Coordinates of C-alpha atoms and ligand atoms in Angstrom, one line a residue:
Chain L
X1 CA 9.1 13.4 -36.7
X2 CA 8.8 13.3 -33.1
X3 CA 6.2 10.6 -33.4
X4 CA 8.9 8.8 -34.9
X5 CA 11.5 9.3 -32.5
X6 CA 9.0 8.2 -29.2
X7 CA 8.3 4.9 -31.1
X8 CA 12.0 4.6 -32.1
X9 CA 12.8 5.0 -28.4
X10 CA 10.0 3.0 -27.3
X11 CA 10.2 0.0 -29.8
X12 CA 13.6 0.5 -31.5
X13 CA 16.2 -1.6 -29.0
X14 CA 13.5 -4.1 -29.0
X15 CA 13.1 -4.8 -32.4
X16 CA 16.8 -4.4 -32.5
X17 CA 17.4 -7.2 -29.6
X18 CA 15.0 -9.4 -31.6
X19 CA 16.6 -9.2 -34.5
X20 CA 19.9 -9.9 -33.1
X21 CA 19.0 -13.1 -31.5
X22 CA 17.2 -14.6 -34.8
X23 CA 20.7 -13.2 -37.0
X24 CA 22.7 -14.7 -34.0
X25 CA 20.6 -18.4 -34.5
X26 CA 21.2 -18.2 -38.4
X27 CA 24.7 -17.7 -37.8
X28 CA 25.2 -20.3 -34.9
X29 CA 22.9 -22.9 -37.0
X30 CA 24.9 -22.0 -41.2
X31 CA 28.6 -21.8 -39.2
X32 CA 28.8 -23.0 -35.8
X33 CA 26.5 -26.4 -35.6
X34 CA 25.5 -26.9 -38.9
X35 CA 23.0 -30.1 -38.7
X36 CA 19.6 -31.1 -39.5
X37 CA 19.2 -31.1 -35.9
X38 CA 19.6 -27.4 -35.2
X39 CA 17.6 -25.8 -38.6
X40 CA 18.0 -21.9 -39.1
X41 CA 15.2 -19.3 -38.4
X42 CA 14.6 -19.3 -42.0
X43 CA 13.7 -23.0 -42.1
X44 CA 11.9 -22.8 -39.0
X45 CA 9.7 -19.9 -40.1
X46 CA 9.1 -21.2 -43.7
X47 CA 7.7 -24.6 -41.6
X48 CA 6.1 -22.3 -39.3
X49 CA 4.1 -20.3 -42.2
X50 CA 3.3 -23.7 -43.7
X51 CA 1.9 -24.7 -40.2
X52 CA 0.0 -21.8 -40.2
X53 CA -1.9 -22.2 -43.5
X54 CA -2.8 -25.6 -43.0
X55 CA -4.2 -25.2 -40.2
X56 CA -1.9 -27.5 -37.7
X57 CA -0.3 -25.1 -35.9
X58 CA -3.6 -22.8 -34.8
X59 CA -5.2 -26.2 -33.8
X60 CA -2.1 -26.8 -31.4
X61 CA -2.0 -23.1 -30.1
X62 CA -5.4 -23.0 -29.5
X63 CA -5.7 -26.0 -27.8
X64 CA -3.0 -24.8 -25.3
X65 CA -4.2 -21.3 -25.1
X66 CA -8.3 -22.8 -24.0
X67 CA -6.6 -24.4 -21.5
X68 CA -4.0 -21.7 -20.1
X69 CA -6.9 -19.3 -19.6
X70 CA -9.7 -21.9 -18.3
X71 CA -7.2 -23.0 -15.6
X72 CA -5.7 -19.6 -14.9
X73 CA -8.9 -17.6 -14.7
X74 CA -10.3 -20.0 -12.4
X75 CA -7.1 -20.4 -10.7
X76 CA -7.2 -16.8 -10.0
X77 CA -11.2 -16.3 -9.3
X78 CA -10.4 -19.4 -6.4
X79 CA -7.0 -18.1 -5.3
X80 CA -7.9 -14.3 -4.7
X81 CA -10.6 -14.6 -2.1
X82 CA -8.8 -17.5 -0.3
X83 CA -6.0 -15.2 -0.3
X84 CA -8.0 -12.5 1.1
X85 CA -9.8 -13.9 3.8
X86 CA -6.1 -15.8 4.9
X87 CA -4.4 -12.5 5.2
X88 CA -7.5 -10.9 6.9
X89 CA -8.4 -13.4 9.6
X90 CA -5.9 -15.4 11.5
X91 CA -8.0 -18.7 12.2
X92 CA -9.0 -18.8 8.9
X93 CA -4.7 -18.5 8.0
X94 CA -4.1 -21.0 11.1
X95 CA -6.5 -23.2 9.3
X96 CA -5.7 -23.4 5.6
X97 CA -2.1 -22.9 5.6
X98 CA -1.3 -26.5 6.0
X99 CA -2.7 -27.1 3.0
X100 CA -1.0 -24.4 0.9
X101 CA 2.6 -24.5 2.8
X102 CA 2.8 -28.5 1.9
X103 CA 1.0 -28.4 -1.2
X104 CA 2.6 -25.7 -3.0
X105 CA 5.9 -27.5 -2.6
X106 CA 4.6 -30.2 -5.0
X107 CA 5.6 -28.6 -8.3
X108 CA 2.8 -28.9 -11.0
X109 CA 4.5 -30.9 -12.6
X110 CA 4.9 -33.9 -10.2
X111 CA 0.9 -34.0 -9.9
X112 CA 0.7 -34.9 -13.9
X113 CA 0.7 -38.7 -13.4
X114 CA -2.4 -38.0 -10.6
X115 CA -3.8 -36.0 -12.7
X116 CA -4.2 -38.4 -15.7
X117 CA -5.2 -40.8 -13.2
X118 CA -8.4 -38.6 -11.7
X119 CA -9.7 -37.2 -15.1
X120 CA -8.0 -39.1 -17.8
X121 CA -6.4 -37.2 -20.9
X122 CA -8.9 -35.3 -21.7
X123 CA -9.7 -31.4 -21.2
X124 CA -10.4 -32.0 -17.5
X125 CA -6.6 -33.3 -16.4
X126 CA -4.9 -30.1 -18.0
X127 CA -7.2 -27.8 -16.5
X128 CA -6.7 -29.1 -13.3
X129 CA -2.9 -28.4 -13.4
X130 CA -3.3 -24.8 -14.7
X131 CA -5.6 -24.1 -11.7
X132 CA -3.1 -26.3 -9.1
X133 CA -0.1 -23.5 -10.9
X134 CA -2.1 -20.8 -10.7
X135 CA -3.8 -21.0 -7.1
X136 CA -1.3 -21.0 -4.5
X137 CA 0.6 -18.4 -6.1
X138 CA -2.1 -16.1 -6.3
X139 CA -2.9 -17.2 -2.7
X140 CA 0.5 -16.3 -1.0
X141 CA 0.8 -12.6 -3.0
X142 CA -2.7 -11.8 -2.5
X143 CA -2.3 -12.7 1.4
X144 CA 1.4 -11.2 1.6
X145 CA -0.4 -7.8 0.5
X146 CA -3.1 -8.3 2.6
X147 CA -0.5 -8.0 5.4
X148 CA 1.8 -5.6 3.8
X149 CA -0.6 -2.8 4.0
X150 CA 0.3 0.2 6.1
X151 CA -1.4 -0.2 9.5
X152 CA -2.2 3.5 9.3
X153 CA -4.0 3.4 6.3
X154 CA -6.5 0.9 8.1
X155 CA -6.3 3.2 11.4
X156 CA -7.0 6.3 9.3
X157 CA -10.2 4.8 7.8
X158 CA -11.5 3.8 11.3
X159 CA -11.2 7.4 13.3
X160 CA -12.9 8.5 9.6
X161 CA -15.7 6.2 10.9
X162 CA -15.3 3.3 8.4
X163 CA -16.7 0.2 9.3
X164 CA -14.9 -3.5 9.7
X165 CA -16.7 -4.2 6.7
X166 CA -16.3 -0.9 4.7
X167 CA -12.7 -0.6 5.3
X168 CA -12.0 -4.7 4.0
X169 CA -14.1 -3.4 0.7
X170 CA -12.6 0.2 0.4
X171 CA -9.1 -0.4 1.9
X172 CA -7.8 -3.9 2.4
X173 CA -9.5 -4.9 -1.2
X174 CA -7.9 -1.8 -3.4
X175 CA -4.4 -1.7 -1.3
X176 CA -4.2 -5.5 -2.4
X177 CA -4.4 -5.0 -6.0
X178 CA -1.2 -4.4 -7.0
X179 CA -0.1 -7.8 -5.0
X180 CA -3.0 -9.6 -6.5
X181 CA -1.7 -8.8 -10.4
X182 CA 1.8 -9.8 -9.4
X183 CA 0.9 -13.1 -8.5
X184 CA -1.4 -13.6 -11.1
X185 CA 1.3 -12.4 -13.7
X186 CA 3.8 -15.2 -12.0
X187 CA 1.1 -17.6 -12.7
X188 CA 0.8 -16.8 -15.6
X189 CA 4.4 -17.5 -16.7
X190 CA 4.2 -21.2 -15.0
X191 CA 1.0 -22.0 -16.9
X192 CA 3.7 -22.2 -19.5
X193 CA 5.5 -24.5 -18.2
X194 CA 3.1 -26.6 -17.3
X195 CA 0.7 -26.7 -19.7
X196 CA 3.9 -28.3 -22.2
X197 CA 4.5 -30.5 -19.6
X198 CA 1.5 -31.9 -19.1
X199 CA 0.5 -32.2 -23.1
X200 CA 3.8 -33.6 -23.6
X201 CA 2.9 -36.6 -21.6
X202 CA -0.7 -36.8 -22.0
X203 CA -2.9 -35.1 -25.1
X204 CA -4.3 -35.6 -28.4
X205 CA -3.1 -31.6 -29.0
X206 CA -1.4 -28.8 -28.1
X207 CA 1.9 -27.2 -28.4
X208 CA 3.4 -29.7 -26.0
X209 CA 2.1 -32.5 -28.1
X210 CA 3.7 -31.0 -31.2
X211 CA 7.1 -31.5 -29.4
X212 CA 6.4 -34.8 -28.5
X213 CA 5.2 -36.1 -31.8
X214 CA 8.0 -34.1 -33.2
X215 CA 10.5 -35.8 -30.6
X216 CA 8.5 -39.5 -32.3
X217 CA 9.0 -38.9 -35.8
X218 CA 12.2 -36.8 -36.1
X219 CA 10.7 -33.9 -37.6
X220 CA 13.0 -31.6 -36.2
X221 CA 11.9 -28.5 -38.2
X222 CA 8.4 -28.8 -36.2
X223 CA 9.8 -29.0 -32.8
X224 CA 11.5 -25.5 -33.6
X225 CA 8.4 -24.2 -34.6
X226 CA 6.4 -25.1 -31.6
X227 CA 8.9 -24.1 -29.8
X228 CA 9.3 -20.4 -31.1
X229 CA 5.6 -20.7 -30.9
X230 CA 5.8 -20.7 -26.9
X231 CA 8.1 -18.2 -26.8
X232 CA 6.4 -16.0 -28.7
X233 CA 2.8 -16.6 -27.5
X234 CA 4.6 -15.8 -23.8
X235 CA 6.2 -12.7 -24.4
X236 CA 2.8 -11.8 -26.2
X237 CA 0.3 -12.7 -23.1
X238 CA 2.6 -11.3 -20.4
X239 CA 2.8 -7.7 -22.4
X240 CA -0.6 -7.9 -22.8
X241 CA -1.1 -8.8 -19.1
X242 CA 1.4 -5.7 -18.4
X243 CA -0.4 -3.5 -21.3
X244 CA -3.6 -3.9 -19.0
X245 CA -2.7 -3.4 -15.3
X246 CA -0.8 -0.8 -17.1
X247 CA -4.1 1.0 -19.0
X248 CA -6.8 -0.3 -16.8
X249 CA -5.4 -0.3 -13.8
X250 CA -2.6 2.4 -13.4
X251 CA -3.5 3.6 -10.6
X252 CA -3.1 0.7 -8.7
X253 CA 0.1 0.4 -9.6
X254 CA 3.0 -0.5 -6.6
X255 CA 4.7 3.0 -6.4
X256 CA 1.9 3.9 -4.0
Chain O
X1 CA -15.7 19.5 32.6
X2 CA -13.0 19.2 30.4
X3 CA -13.4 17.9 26.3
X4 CA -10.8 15.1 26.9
X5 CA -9.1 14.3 30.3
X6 CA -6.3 11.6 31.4
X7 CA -6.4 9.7 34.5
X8 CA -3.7 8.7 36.0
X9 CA -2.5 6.8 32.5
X10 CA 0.0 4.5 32.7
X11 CA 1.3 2.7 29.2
X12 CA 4.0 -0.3 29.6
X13 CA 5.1 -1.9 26.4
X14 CA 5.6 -5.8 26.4
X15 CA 8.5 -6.5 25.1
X16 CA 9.0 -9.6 23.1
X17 CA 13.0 -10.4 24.8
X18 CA 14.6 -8.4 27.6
X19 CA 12.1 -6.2 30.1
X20 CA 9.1 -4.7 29.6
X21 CA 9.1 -1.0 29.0
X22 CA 6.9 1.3 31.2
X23 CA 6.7 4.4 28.6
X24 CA 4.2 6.6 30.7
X25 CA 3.0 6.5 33.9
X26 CA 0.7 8.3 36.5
X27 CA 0.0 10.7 33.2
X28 CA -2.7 13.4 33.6
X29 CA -4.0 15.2 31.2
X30 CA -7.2 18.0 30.6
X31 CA -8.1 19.4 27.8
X32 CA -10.7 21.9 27.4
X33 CA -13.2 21.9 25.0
X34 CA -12.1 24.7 21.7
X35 CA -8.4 24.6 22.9
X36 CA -5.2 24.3 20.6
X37 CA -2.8 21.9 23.3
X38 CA 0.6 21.6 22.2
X39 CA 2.2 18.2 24.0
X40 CA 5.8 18.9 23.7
X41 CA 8.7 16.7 24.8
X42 CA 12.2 14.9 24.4
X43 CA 12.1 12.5 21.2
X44 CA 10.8 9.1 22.4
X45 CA 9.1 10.5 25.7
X46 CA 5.8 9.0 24.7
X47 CA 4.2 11.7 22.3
X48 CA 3.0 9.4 19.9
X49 CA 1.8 6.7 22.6
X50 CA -0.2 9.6 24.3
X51 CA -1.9 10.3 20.9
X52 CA -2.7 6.6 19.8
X53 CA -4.5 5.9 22.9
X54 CA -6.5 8.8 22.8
X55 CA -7.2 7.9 19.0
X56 CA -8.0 4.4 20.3
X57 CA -5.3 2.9 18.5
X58 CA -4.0 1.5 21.8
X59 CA -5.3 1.0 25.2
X60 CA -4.2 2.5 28.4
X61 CA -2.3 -0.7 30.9
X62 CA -3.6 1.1 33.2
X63 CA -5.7 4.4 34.6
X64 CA -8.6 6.0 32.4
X65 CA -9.1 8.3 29.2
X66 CA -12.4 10.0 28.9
X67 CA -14.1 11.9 25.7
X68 CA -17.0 14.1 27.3
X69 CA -17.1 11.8 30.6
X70 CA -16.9 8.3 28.6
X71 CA -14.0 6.3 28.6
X72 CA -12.5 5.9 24.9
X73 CA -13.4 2.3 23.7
X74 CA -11.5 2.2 20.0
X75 CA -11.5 4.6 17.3
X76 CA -14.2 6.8 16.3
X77 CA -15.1 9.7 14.4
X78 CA -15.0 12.1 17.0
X79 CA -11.6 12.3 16.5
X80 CA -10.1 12.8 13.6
X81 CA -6.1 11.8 13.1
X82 CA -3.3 13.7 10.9
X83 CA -0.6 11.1 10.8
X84 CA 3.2 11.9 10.8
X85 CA 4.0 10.3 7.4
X86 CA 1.7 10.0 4.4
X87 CA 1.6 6.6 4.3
X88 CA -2.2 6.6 5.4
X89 CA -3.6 8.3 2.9
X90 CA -5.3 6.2 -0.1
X91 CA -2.8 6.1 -3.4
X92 CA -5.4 4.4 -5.5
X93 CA -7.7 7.4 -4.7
X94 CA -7.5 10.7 -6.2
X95 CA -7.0 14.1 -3.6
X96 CA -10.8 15.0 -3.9
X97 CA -11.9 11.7 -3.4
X98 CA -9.4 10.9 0.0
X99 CA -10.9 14.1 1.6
X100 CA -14.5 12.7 0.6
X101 CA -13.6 9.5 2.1
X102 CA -14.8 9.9 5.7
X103 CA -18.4 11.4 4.0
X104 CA -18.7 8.4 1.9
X105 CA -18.5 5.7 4.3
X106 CA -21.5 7.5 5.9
X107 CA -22.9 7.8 2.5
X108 CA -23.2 11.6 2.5
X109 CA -24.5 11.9 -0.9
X110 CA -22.4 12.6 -3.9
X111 CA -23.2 16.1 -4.7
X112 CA -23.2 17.4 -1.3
X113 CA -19.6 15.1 0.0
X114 CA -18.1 16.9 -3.6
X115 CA -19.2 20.3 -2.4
X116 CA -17.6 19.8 1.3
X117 CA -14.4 17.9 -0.2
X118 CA -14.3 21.0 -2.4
X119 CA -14.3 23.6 -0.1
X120 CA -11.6 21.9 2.3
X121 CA -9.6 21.5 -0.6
X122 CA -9.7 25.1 -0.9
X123 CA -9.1 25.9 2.4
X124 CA -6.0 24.0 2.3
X125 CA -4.7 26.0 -0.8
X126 CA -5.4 22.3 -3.2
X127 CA -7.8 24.4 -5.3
X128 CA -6.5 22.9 -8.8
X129 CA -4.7 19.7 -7.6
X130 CA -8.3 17.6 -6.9
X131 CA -7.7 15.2 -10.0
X132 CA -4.4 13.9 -8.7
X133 CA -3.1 11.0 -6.8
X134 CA -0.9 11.5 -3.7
X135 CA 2.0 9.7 -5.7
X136 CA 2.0 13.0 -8.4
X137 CA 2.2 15.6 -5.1
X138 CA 4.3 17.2 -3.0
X139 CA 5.1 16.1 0.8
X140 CA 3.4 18.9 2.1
X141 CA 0.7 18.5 0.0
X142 CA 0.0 15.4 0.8
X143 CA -0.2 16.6 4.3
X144 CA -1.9 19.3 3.3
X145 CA -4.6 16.1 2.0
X146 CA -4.3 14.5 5.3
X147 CA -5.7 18.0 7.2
X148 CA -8.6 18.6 4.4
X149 CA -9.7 14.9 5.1
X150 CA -10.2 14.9 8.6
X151 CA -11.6 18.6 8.3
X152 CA -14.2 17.5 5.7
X153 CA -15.6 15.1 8.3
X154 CA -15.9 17.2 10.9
X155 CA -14.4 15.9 14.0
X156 CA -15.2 16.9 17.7
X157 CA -11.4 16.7 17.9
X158 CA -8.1 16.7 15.7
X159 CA -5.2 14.8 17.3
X160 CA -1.7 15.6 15.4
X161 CA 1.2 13.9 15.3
X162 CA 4.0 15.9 13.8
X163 CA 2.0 16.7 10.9
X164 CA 4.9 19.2 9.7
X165 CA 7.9 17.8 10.8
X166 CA 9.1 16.3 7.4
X167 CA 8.6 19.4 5.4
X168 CA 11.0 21.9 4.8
X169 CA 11.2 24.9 6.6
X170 CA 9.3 27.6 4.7
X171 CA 6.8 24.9 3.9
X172 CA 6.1 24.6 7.5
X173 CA 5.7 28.2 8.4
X174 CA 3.2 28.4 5.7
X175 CA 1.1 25.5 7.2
X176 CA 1.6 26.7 10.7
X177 CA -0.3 29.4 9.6
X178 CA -2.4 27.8 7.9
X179 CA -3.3 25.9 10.3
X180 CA -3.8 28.6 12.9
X181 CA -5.8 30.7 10.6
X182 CA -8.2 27.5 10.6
X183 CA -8.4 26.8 14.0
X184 CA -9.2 30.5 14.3
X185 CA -12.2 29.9 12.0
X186 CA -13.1 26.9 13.4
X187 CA -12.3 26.6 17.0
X188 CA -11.9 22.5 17.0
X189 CA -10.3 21.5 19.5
X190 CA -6.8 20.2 19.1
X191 CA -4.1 18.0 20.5
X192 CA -1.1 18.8 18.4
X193 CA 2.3 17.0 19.1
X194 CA 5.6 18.2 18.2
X195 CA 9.3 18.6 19.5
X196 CA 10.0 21.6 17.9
X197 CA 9.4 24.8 20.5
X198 CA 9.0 27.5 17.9
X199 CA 6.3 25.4 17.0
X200 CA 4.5 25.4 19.8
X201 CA 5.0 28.7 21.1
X202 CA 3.5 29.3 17.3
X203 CA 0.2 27.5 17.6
X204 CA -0.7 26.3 20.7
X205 CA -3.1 28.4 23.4
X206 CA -1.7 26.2 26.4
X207 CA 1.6 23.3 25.5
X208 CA 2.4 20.6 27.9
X209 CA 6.4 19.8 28.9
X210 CA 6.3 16.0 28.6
X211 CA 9.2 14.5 31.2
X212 CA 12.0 11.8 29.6
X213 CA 11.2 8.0 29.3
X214 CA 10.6 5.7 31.1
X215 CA 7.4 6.5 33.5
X216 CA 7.1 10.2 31.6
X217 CA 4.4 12.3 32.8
X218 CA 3.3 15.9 32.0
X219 CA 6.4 17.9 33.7
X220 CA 4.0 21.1 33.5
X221 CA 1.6 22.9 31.2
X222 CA 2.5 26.9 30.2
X223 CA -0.8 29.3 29.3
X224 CA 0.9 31.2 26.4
X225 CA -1.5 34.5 26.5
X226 CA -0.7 35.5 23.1
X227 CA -2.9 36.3 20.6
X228 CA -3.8 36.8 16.8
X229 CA -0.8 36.8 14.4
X230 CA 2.2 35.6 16.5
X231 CA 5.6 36.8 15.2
X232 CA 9.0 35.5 16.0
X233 CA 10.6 38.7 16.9
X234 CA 8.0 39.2 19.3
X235 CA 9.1 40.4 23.1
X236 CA 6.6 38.2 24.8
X237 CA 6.9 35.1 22.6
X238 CA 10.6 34.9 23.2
X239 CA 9.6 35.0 26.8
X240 CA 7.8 32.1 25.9
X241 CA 10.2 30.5 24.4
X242 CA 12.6 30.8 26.6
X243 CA 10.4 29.6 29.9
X244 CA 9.3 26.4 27.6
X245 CA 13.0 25.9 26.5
X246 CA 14.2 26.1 30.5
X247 CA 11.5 23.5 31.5
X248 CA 12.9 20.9 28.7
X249 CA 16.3 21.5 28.1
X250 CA 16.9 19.1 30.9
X251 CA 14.6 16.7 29.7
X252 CA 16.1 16.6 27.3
X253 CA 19.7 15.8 28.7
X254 CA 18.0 13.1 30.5
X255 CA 16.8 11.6 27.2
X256 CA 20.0 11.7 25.5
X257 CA 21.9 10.7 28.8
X258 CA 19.6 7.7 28.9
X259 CA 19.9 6.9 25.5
X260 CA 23.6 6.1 25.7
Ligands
ATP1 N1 5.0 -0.8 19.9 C1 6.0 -0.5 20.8 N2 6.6 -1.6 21.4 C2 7.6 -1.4 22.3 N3 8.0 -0.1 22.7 C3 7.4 0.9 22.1 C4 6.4 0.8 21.2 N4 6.0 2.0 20.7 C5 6.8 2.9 21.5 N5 7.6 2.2 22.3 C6 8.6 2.9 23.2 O1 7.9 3.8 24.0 C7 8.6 5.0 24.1 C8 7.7 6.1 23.7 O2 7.5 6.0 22.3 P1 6.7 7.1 21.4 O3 6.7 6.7 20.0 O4 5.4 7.4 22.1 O5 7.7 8.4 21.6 P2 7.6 9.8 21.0 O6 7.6 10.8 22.1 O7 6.5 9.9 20.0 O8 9.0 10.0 20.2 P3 9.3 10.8 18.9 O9 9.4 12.2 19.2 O10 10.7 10.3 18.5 O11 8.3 10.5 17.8 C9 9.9 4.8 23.4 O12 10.9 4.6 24.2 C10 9.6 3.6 22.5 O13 10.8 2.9 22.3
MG2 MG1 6.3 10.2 17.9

C-alpha cells in the first residue's frame, strides 16, 4: 500500500501528463485539424508497431543512436581535459580560447555542408558533428567549475600539506564534477538536434533520414513516427543520464 | 624566541579603481610557543588579513613574518587553518574521510590515518556522524569537522578565523569549551581571531586590541591570569572584560565613524 502510494507520487502526474498530451493530439487531429496530414496517435503508433516488427525503424534508431554516443563520448573524453587544464592554467586559457570563443558560435549545424565535404556521407561526417556539439560545451562548464571552486577549499588542502599536483587530482578534479555532468547532459540534448540535421541532409539512415524520405514520398504517417521516436528516445537518454549522476554519482551532486 | 613573531608588517591592498588601501601597518606581533592569542578588534580592522599572511595565503607589502626564525614562504603544514565558513571543507568526501585528508596526501597508511581520524572525531563529539557528508550536518558540526581535520594532522600551529561566529549561542559556549578543554590537553599553540570579548576573555591566555582601519596595528596586548574553568560570573573575568572592552570601545567608534 504504501509502495503504491510512493510510485503513485513518484510516477503518477507523469504518466498522467503523458497521457494528456497523446488524448490532447487525438482530439486536436479527429476534431480540430482533421487531415491526412496531421494522423492521430493511434495511426501513428499502429505505423510505429509496424516499423518495429519489420525491422525499419530499429535500423534508423540505431543508426542515430551509434552515432550520438561515438560523437558524444568522444566529445566528452576531448572536451573534459581541455576544459580542465583551460580553467587551471591561464596561458594554456590565453592560448586556446580563440579557438573555442569563435568556434563555438558556429552552430553545428552550419558546419554540415564542410562536413560532407571532409569525410563524405558516411559514418565519419556525422561523428564529427556530434563531437563539434559536444566539445565546446563540455569545455566551457568543465572550465567555468574549474574556476567556480571556493578558493578556500584549495587553501585548506595546501596548509593540510597537499601538493600542486595532489590538490588538481583530489580537489580541483572532484569539485569539477558536478559542472562536468551538466555540460555533458546539455550536450547531450544538442546531439539531438544535430544528429537529425545532419542525416536529414546527408545519410543512407537514421531517424533524420526517415523524415526526409518521409518529407519525399508523402508518407506522412512515418514522419510522425520518427518523430515520436526522437522524442521519446530523448526523454529516455537524458533520465537515464539523470538516473546515473543520480545513483553513481550522488555525492557529487551541486548542493555542495 | 618566540613560535611566530611580526615585524613591522605593513599590508596595502591594490585597489582596482579609486586608492589603494593600506589595511595594516608598522604591525608587531609575538607569539610564544604553547600560547592560546586571542587577536581581537573592530570589524574590518584587518583580522582576517593578519591570519592569511601568517597562513601564507597572502604576502606581507612590506616588513617580515617569521615561524621559528624563518620567514613564512606560502602555506604549509605547520599551520593548520579553521576557516570562518564551511565552504573549505570537501562535500564530495564523507566527515571521516575530510579529517583523514591531511594524513592521506602524506600517505599515512589506511589503517593507522582511520584510527587518528577516529579519535579526532571523538574528540570533537562526531562519534556516530563519520559516514556522512557535510551537506547532511549541522553548521557547527561542520565546524566541528573543520577543527578535527587540522587536529588529525597535527599542526605546529592552529590559526582561527571566527571558527564560531555563525553558530548559535549555546552551540558556541559548548565549542568554546571544547575547544579549551583541547588546548588544555594539547597545548598547540594558537592564533584565534574573533570580535566577540566574552570570547576572548573565555579562551585566550594573552588577546591583542587590534586599532581601526586604515594603518591598524596591535593597540595593546592584556595577560588574562585566569585559569582552568573560566565562568562568566567570575569577579576577575569581568575585570577582564571590562579593561578589554575600555581599550576597544573606542576603536570601535573610530571604525563605525569611518565607515560613514
Ligand atoms: N582582497 C582585498 N582587496 C581589497 N581590500 C581588502 C581585501 N581584503 C580585505 N580588504 C580590506 O582590508 C581591511 C581589512 O580586512 P579584513 O578582512 O582583514 O578585516 P577583518 O578585521 O577580518 O574584518 P571582519 O571582522 O569583518 O572579518 C578592510 O577594510 C577590507 O575592506
Ligand atoms: Mg575577518
Amino acid at each position: 500500500m504504501r509502495l503504491a502510494r510512493r510510485l503513485w507520487r513518484t510516477y503518477g502526474a507523469y504518466a498522467l501528463g503523458f497521457a494528456s498530451l497523446f488524448a490532447f493530439w487525438q482530439l486536436a487531429s479527429l476534431y480540430l485539424v482533421s487531415s491526412v496530414l496531421f494522423p492521430p496517435p493511434t495511426v501513428v503508433f499502429a505505423k510505429g508497431l509496424l516499423l518495429a516488427r519489420n525491422g525499419v525503424l530499429l535500423e534508423h534508431l540505431a543508426a542515430s543512436l551509434k552515432r550520438i554516443l561515438a560523437g558524444f563520448v568522444a566529445g566528452s573524453l576531448l572536451g573534459v581535459p581541455i576544459g580542465l587544464a583551460m580553467g587551471s592554467f591561464r596561458p594554456v586559457r590565453k592560448l586556446l580560447e580563440p579557438y573555442t570563443e569563435f568556434l563555438r558560435f558556429i552552430p553545428s549545424v552550419a558546419m554540415i555542408t564542410v562536413a560532407v565535404i571532409w569525410f563524405g556521407i558516411g559514418e565519419a561526417s556525422k561523428v564529427f558533428l556530434i563531437v563539434y556539439t559536444t566539445i565546446f560545451i563540455v569545455i566551457l562548464n568543465t572550465a567555468a567549475g574549474v574556476s567556480a571552486i571556493a578558493p578556500n577549499k584549495i587553501r585548506a588542502a595546501e596548509s593540510l600539506g597537499a601538493t600542486r599536483g595532489q590538490i588538481f587530482v583530489h580537489v580541483a578534479l572532484p569539485a569539477t564534477v558536478p559542472y562536468i555532468l551538466t555540460g555533458m547532459r546539455l550536450a547531450m540534448a544538442n546531439s539531438f538536434t544535430t544528429i537529425v540535421a545532419a542525416e536529414l541532409i546527408a545519410a543512407n539512415d537514421g531517424l533524420g533520414k526517415m523524415l526526409w524520405d518521409g518529407r519525399l514520398f508523402m508518407l506522412v504517417d512515418e514522419i510522425f513516427v520518427s518523430l515520436v521516436t526522437l522524442g521519446l528516445l530523448g526523454f529516455a537518454t537524458d533520465r537515464l543520464f539523470r538516473w546515473s549522476i543520480y545513483t553513481f554519482a550522488g555525492k557529487y551532486s551541486p548542493a555542495t | 624566541m618566540p613560535l611566530v613573531s611580526f615585524r613591522d608588517v605593513q599590508k596595502t591592498y591594490r585597489s582596482l579603481q579609486g586608492a589603494d588601501y593600506p589595511a595594516l601597518e608598522h604591525f608587531s606581533l609575538d607569539i610564544e610557543v604553547g600560547e592560546f592569542f586571542c587577536l581581537l578588534g573592530p570589524s574590518g580592522c584587518g583580522k582576517t588579513t593578519v591570519l592569511k599572511m601568517l597562513a601564507g595565503f597572502e604576502h606581507p607589502t612590506a616588513g617580515q613574518i617569521l615561524m621559528e626564525g624563518r620567514p613564512v614562504a606560502g602555506a604549509s603544514r605547520d599551520r593548520g587553518v579553521v576557516f570562518q565558513g564551511d565552504d573549505s571543507l570537501y562535500g564530495w568526501l564523507t566527515a571521516v574521510e575530510n579529517v583523514e585528508f591531511g594524513l592521506r596526501m602524506r600517505r599515512v597508511p589506511k589503517a593507522e590515518r582511520s584510527e587518528r581520524a577516529m579519535r579526532y572525531l571523538e574528540l570533537v563529539g562526531l562519534r556516530g556522524q563519520e559516514q556522512k557528508y557535510p551537506a547532511e550536518l549541522s553548521g557547527g558540526m561542520k565546524q566541528r569537522i573543520q577543527i578535527a581535520r587540522v587536529l588529525a594532522n597535527e599542526p605546529k600551529m592552529l590559526l582561527m578565523d571566527e571558527p564560531f561566529a555563525a553558530l548559535d549561542a549555546q552551540t558556541r559556549t559548548l565549542m568554546q569549551a571544547e575547544l579549551a578543554s583541547i588546548w588544555q590537553a594539547a597545548r598547540t599553540t594558537v592564533l584565534f581571531i574573533t570580535h566577540d570579548i566574552d570570547e576572548a576573555v573565555t579562551l585566550g591566555r594573552r588577546i591583542g586590541v587590534m586599532r581601526a582601519g586604515p594603518c591598524s596595528q596591535v593597540k595593546g596586548v592584556v595577560d588574562v591570569s585566569l585559569d582552568g574553568a573560566r565562568s562568566r560570573t567570575d569577579d576577575t573575568f569581568l575585570r577582564y572584560y571590562k579593561l578589554v572592552y575600555e581599550m576597544i570601545r573606542d576603536e570601535v567608534a573610530k571604525s563605525l565613524s569611518r565607515a560613514d
